[in-house]
mmCIF file of C-alpha atoms in Angstrom:
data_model
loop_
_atom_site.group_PDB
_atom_site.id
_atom_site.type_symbol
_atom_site.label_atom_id
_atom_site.label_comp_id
_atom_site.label_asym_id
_atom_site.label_seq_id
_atom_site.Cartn_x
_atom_site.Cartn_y
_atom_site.Cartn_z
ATOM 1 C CA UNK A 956 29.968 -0.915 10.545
ATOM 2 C CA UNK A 957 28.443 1.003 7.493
ATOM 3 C CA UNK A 958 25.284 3.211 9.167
ATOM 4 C CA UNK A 959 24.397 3.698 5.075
ATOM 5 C CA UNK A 960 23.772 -0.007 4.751
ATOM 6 C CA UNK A 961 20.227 -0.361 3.209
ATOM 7 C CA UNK A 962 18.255 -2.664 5.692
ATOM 8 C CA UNK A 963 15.805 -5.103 3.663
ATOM 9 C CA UNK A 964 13.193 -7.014 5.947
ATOM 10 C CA UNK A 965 12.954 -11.086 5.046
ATOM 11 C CA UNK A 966 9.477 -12.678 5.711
ATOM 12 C CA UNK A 967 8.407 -15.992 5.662
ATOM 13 C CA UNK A 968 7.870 -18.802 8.110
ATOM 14 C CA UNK A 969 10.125 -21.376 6.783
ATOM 15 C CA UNK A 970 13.181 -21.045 8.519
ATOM 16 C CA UNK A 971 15.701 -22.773 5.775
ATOM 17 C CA UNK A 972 14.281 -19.645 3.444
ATOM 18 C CA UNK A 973 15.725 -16.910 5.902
ATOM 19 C CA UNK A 974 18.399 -18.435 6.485
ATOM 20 C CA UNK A 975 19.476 -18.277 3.020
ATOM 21 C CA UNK A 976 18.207 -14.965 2.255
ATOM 22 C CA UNK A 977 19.819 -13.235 5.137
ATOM 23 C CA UNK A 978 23.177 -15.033 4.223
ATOM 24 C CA UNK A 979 23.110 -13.933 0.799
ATOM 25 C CA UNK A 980 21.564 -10.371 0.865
ATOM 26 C CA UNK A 981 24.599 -10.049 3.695
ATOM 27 C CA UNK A 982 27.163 -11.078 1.974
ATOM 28 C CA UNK A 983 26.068 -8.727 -0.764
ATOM 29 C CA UNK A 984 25.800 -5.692 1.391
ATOM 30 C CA UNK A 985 22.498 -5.582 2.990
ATOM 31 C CA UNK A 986 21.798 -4.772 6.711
ATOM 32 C CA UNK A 987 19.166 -8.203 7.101
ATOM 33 C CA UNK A 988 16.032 -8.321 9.554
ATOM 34 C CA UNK A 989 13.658 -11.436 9.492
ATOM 35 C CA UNK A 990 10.189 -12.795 10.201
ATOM 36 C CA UNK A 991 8.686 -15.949 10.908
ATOM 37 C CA UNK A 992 4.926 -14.726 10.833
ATOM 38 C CA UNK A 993 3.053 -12.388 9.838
ATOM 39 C CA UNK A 994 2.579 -10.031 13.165
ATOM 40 C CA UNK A 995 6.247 -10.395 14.307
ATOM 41 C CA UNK A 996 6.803 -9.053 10.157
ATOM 42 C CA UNK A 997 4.071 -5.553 11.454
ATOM 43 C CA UNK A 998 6.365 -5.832 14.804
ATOM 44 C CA UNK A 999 9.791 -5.892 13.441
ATOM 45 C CA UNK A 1000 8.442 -3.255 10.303
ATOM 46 C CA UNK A 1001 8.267 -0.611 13.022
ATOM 47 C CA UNK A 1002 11.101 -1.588 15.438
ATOM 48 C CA UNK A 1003 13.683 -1.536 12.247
ATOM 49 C CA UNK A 1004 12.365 0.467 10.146
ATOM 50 C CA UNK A 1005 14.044 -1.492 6.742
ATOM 51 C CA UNK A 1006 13.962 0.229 3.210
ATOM 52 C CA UNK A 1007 12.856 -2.884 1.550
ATOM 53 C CA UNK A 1008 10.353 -6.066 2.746
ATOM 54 C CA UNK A 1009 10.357 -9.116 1.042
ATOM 55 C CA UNK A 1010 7.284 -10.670 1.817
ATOM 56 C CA UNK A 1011 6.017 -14.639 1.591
ATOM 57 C CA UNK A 1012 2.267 -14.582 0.969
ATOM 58 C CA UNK A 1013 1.472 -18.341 2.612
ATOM 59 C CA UNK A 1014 1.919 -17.695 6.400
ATOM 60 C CA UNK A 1015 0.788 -18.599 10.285
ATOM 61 C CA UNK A 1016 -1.261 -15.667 12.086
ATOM 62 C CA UNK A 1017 -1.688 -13.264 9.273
ATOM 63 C CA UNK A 1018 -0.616 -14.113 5.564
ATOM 64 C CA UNK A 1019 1.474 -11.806 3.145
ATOM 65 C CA UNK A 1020 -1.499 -9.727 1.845
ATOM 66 C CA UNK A 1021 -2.575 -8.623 5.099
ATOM 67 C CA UNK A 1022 0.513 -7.716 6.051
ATOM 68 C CA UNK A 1023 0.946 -5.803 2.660
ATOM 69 C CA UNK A 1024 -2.588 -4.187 3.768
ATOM 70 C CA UNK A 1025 -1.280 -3.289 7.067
ATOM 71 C CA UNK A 1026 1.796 -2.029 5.409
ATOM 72 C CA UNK A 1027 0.267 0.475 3.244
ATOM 73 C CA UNK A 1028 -1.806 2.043 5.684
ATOM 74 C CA UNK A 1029 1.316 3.940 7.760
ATOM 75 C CA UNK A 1030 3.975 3.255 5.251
ATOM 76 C CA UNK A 1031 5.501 3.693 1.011
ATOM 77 C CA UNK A 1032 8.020 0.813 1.639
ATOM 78 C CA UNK A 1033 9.105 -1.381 -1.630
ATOM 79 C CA UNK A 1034 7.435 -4.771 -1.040
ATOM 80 C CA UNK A 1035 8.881 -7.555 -3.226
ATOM 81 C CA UNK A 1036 6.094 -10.541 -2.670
ATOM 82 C CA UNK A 1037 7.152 -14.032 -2.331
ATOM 83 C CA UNK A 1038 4.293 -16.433 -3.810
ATOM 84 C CA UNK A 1039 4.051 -20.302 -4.661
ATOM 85 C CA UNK A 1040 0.347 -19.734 -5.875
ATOM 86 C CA UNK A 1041 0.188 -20.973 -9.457
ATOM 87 C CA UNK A 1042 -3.307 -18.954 -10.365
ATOM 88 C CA UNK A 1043 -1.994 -16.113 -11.916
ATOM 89 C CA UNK A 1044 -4.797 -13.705 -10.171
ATOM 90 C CA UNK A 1045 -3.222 -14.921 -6.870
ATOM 91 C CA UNK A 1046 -0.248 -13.342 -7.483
ATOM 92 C CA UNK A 1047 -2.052 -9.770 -8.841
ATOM 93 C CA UNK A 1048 -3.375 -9.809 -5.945
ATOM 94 C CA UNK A 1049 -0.273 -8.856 -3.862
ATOM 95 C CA UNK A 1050 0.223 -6.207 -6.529
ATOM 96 C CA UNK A 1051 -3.443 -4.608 -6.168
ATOM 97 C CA UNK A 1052 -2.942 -4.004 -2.299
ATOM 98 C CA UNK A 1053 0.123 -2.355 -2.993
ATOM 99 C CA UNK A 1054 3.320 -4.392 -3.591
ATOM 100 C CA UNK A 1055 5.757 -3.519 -5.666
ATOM 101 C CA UNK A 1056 6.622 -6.740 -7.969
ATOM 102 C CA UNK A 1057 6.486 -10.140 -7.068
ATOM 103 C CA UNK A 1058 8.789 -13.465 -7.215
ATOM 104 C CA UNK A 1059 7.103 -16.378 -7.767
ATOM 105 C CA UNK A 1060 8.746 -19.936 -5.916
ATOM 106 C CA UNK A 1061 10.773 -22.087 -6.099
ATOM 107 C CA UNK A 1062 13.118 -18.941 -7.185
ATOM 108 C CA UNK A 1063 16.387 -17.885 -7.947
ATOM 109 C CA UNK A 1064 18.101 -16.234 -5.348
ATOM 110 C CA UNK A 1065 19.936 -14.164 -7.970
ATOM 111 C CA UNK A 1066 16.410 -13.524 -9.734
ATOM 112 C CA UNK A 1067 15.484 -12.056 -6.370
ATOM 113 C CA UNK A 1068 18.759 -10.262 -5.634
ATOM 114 C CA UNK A 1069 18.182 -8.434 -9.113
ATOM 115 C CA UNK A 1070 14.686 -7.706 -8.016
ATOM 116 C CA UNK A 1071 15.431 -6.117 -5.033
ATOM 117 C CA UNK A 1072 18.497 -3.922 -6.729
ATOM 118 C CA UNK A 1073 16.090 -2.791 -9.334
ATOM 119 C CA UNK A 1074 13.495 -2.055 -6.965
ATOM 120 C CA UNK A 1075 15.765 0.544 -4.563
ATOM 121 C CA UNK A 1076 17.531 1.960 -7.682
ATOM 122 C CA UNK A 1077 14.536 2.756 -9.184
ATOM 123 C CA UNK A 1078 13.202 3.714 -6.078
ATOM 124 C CA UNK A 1079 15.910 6.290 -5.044
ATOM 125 C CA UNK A 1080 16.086 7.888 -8.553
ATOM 126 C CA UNK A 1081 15.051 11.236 -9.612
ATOM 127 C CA UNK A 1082 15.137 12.983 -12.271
ATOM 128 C CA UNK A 1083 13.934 12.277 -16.103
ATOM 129 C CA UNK A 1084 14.456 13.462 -19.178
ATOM 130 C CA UNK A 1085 11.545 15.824 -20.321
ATOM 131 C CA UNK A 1086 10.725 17.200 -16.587
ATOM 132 C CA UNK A 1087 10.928 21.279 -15.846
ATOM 133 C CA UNK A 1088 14.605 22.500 -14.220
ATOM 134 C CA UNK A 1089 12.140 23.819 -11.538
ATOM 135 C CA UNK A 1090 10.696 20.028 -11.262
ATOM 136 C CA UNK A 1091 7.099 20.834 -10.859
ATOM 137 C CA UNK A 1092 4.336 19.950 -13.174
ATOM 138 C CA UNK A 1093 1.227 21.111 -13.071
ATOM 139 C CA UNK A 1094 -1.775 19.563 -15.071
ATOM 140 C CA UNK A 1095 -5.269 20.395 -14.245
ATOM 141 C CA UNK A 1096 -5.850 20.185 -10.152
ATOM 142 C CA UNK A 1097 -2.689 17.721 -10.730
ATOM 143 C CA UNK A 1098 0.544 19.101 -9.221
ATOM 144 C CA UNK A 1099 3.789 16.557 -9.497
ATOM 145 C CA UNK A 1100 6.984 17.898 -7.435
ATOM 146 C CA UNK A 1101 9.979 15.361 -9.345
ATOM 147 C CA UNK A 1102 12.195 16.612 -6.943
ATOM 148 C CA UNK A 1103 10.252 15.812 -3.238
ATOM 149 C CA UNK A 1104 8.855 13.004 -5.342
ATOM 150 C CA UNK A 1105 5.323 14.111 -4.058
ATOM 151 C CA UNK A 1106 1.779 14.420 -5.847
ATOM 152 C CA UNK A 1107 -0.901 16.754 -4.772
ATOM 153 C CA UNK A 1108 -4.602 16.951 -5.921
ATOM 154 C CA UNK A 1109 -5.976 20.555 -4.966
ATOM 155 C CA UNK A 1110 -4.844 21.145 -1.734
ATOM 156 C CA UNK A 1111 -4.391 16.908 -0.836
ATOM 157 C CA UNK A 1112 -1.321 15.481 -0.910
ATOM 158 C CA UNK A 1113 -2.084 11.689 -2.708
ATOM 159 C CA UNK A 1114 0.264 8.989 -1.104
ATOM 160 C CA UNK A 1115 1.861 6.895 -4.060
ATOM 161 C CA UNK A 1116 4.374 4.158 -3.514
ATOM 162 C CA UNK A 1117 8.519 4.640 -4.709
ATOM 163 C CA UNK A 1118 7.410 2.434 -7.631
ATOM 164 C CA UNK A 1119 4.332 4.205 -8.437
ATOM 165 C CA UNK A 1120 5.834 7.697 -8.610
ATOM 166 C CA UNK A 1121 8.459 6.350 -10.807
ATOM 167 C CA UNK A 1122 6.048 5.252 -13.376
ATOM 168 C CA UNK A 1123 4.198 8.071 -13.074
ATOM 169 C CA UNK A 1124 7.772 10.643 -13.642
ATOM 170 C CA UNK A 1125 8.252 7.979 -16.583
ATOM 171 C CA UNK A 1126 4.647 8.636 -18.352
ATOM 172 C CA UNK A 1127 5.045 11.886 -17.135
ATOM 173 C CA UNK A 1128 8.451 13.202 -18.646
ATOM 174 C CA UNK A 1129 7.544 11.793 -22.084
ATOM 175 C CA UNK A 1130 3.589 13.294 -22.289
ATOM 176 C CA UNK A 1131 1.754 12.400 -25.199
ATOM 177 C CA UNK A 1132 4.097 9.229 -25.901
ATOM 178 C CA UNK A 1133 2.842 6.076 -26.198
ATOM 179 C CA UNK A 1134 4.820 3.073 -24.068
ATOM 180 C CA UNK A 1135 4.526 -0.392 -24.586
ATOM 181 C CA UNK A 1136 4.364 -2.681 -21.426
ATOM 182 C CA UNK A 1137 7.023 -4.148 -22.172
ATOM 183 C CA UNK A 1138 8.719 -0.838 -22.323
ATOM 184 C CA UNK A 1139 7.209 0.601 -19.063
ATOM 185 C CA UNK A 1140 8.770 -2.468 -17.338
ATOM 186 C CA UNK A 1141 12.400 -2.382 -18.434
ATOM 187 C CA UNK A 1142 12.289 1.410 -17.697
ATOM 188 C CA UNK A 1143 11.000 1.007 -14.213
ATOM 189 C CA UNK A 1144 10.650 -2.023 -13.194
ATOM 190 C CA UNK A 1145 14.364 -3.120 -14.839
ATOM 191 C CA UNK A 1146 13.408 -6.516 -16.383
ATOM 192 C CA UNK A 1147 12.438 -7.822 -19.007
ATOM 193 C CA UNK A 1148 9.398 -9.778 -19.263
ATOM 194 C CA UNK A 1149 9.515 -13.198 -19.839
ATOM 195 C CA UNK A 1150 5.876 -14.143 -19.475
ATOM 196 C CA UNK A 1151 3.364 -12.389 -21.142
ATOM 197 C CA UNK A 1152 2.217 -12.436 -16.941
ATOM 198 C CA UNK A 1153 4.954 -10.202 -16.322
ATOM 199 C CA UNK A 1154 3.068 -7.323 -18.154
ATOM 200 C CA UNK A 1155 0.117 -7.548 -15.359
ATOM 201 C CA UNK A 1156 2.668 -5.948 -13.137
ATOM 202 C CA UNK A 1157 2.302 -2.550 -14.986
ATOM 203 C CA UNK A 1158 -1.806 -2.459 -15.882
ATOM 204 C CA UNK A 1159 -2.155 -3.182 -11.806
ATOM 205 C CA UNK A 1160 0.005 0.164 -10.892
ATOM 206 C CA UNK A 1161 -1.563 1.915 -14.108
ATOM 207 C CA UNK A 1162 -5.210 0.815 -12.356
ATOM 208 C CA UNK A 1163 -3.990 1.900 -8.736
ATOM 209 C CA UNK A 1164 -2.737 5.087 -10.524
ATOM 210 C CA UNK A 1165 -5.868 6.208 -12.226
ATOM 211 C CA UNK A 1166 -7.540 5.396 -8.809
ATOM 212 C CA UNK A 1167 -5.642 7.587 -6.669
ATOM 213 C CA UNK A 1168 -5.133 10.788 -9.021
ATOM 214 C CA UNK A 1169 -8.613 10.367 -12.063
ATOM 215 C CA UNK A 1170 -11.623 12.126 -10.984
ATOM 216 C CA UNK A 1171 -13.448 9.380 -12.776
ATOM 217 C CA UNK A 1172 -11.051 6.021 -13.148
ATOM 218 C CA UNK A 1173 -13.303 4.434 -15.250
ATOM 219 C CA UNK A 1174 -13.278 6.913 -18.112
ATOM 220 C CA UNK A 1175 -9.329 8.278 -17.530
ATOM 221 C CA UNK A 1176 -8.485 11.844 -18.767
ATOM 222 C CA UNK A 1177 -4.862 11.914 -17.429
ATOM 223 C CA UNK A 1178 -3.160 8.284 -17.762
ATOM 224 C CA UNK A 1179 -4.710 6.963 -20.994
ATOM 225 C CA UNK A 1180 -4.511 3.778 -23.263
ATOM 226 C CA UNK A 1181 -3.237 3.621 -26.288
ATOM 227 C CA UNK A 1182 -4.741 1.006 -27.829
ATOM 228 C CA UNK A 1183 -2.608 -2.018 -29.358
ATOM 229 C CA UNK A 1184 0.598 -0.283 -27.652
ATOM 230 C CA UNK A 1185 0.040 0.415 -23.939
ATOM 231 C CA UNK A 1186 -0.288 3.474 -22.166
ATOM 232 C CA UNK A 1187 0.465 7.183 -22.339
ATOM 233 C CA UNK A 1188 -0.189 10.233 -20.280
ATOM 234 C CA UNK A 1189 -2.127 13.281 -22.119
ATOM 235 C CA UNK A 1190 0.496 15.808 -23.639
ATOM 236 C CA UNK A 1191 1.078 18.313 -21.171
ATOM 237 C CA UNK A 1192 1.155 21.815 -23.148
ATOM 238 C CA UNK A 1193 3.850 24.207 -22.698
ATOM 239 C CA UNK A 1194 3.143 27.887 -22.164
ATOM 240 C CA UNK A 1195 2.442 29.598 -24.607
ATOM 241 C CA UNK A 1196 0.646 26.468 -26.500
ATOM 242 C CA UNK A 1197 -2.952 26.288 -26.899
#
């Protein structure tokens, strides 16, 4: 058996659904856990660990986004968010407690499949064009470490998610440049967007961004907009510049 498999946790309370999911993710490589609910998804996060939960927000006991609350509190997992909710601020609202991306049903397996690939790639990368050999950047009380994938504010280490860093390393190895959303989410997200929806995905982690690391998220110093493009992080100077 291969210990290296990557182990992705399936939750949602129709049975047919996990069935299908576990069968396919298998066949394609993945070590499968499911869920029927959402306290035996909290109990089988802890007893297995998984690198990846895919998460249906419509459930018995507790639904997907308090699970997804309960989540974030002791772990960074990748959440992928299963939702049939047609209001499209139904579905941001997975993303604002701290899911990754979202697939909205009836789906494509294969839609979900590329999802999930995207998700742990981007994940597990490191390293971007534009960082430091020594992989630390400093900026203000800011300190980013590419290589431990860490962020510290003064002395505090600030707890970001896989997908959160990696948009961060993104605006971060290209300072001063402006990216379109559409751009931010082929680069980290690995899609394209097909609905103008899809863009919603990156302002919610730019919003949970400036949250965690601006002194003031309202009026951002360090992730800014660029107005008619998207966003941009403040030019980092090299020494020696003034």
């Amino acid at each position: 058996m291969d210990s290296h498999k990557e182990k992705i946790l399936v939750v949602d309370d129709e049975a047919s659904i996990r069935r299908i999911l576990e069968t396919r993710l298998s066949m394609i490589g993945y070590d499968v856990v499911t869920a029927g609910d959402g306290e035996e998804a909290l109990e089988t996060f802890r007893k297995a660990e998984p690198d990846l939960v895919v998460l249906d927000v419509m459930m018995p006991k507790l639904d997907g986004y308090g699970v997804c609350q309960e989540l974030r509190k002791e772990s960074d997992v990748p959440i992928i968010m299963l939702t049939a909710l047609g209001d499209v601020a139904d579905r941001i609202t997975g993303l604002e407690l701290g899911a990754d991306d979202y697939v909205v049903k009836p789906f494509s397996p294969k839609e979900l499949e590329a999802r999930i690939r995207s998700v742990l790639r981007r994940v597990d990368k490191t390293g971007a064009t534009g960082i430091p050999s020594s992989g630390v950047i400093h900026v203000g009380n800011i300190r980013i470490d590419t290589n431990k994938r860490q962020v510290y504010k003064g002395d505090e280490r600030i707890r970001l998610t896989g997908m959160e860093f990696s948009l961060l390393e993104l605006l971060v190895s290209r300072s001063g440049e402006a990216f379109s959303r559409s751009e931010i989410l082929q680069e980290v997200w690995g899609y394209t967007p097909e609905r103008h929806v899809d863009t919603r995905v990156v302002d919610v982690h730019i919003s949970r961004l400036r949250a965690k690391l601006e002194d003031d998220p309202s009026n951002p110093e360090l992730i800014l907009t660029a107005r008619g493009t998207g966003y941009l992080f403040q030019r980092i100077l090299e020494s020696g510049e003034e």
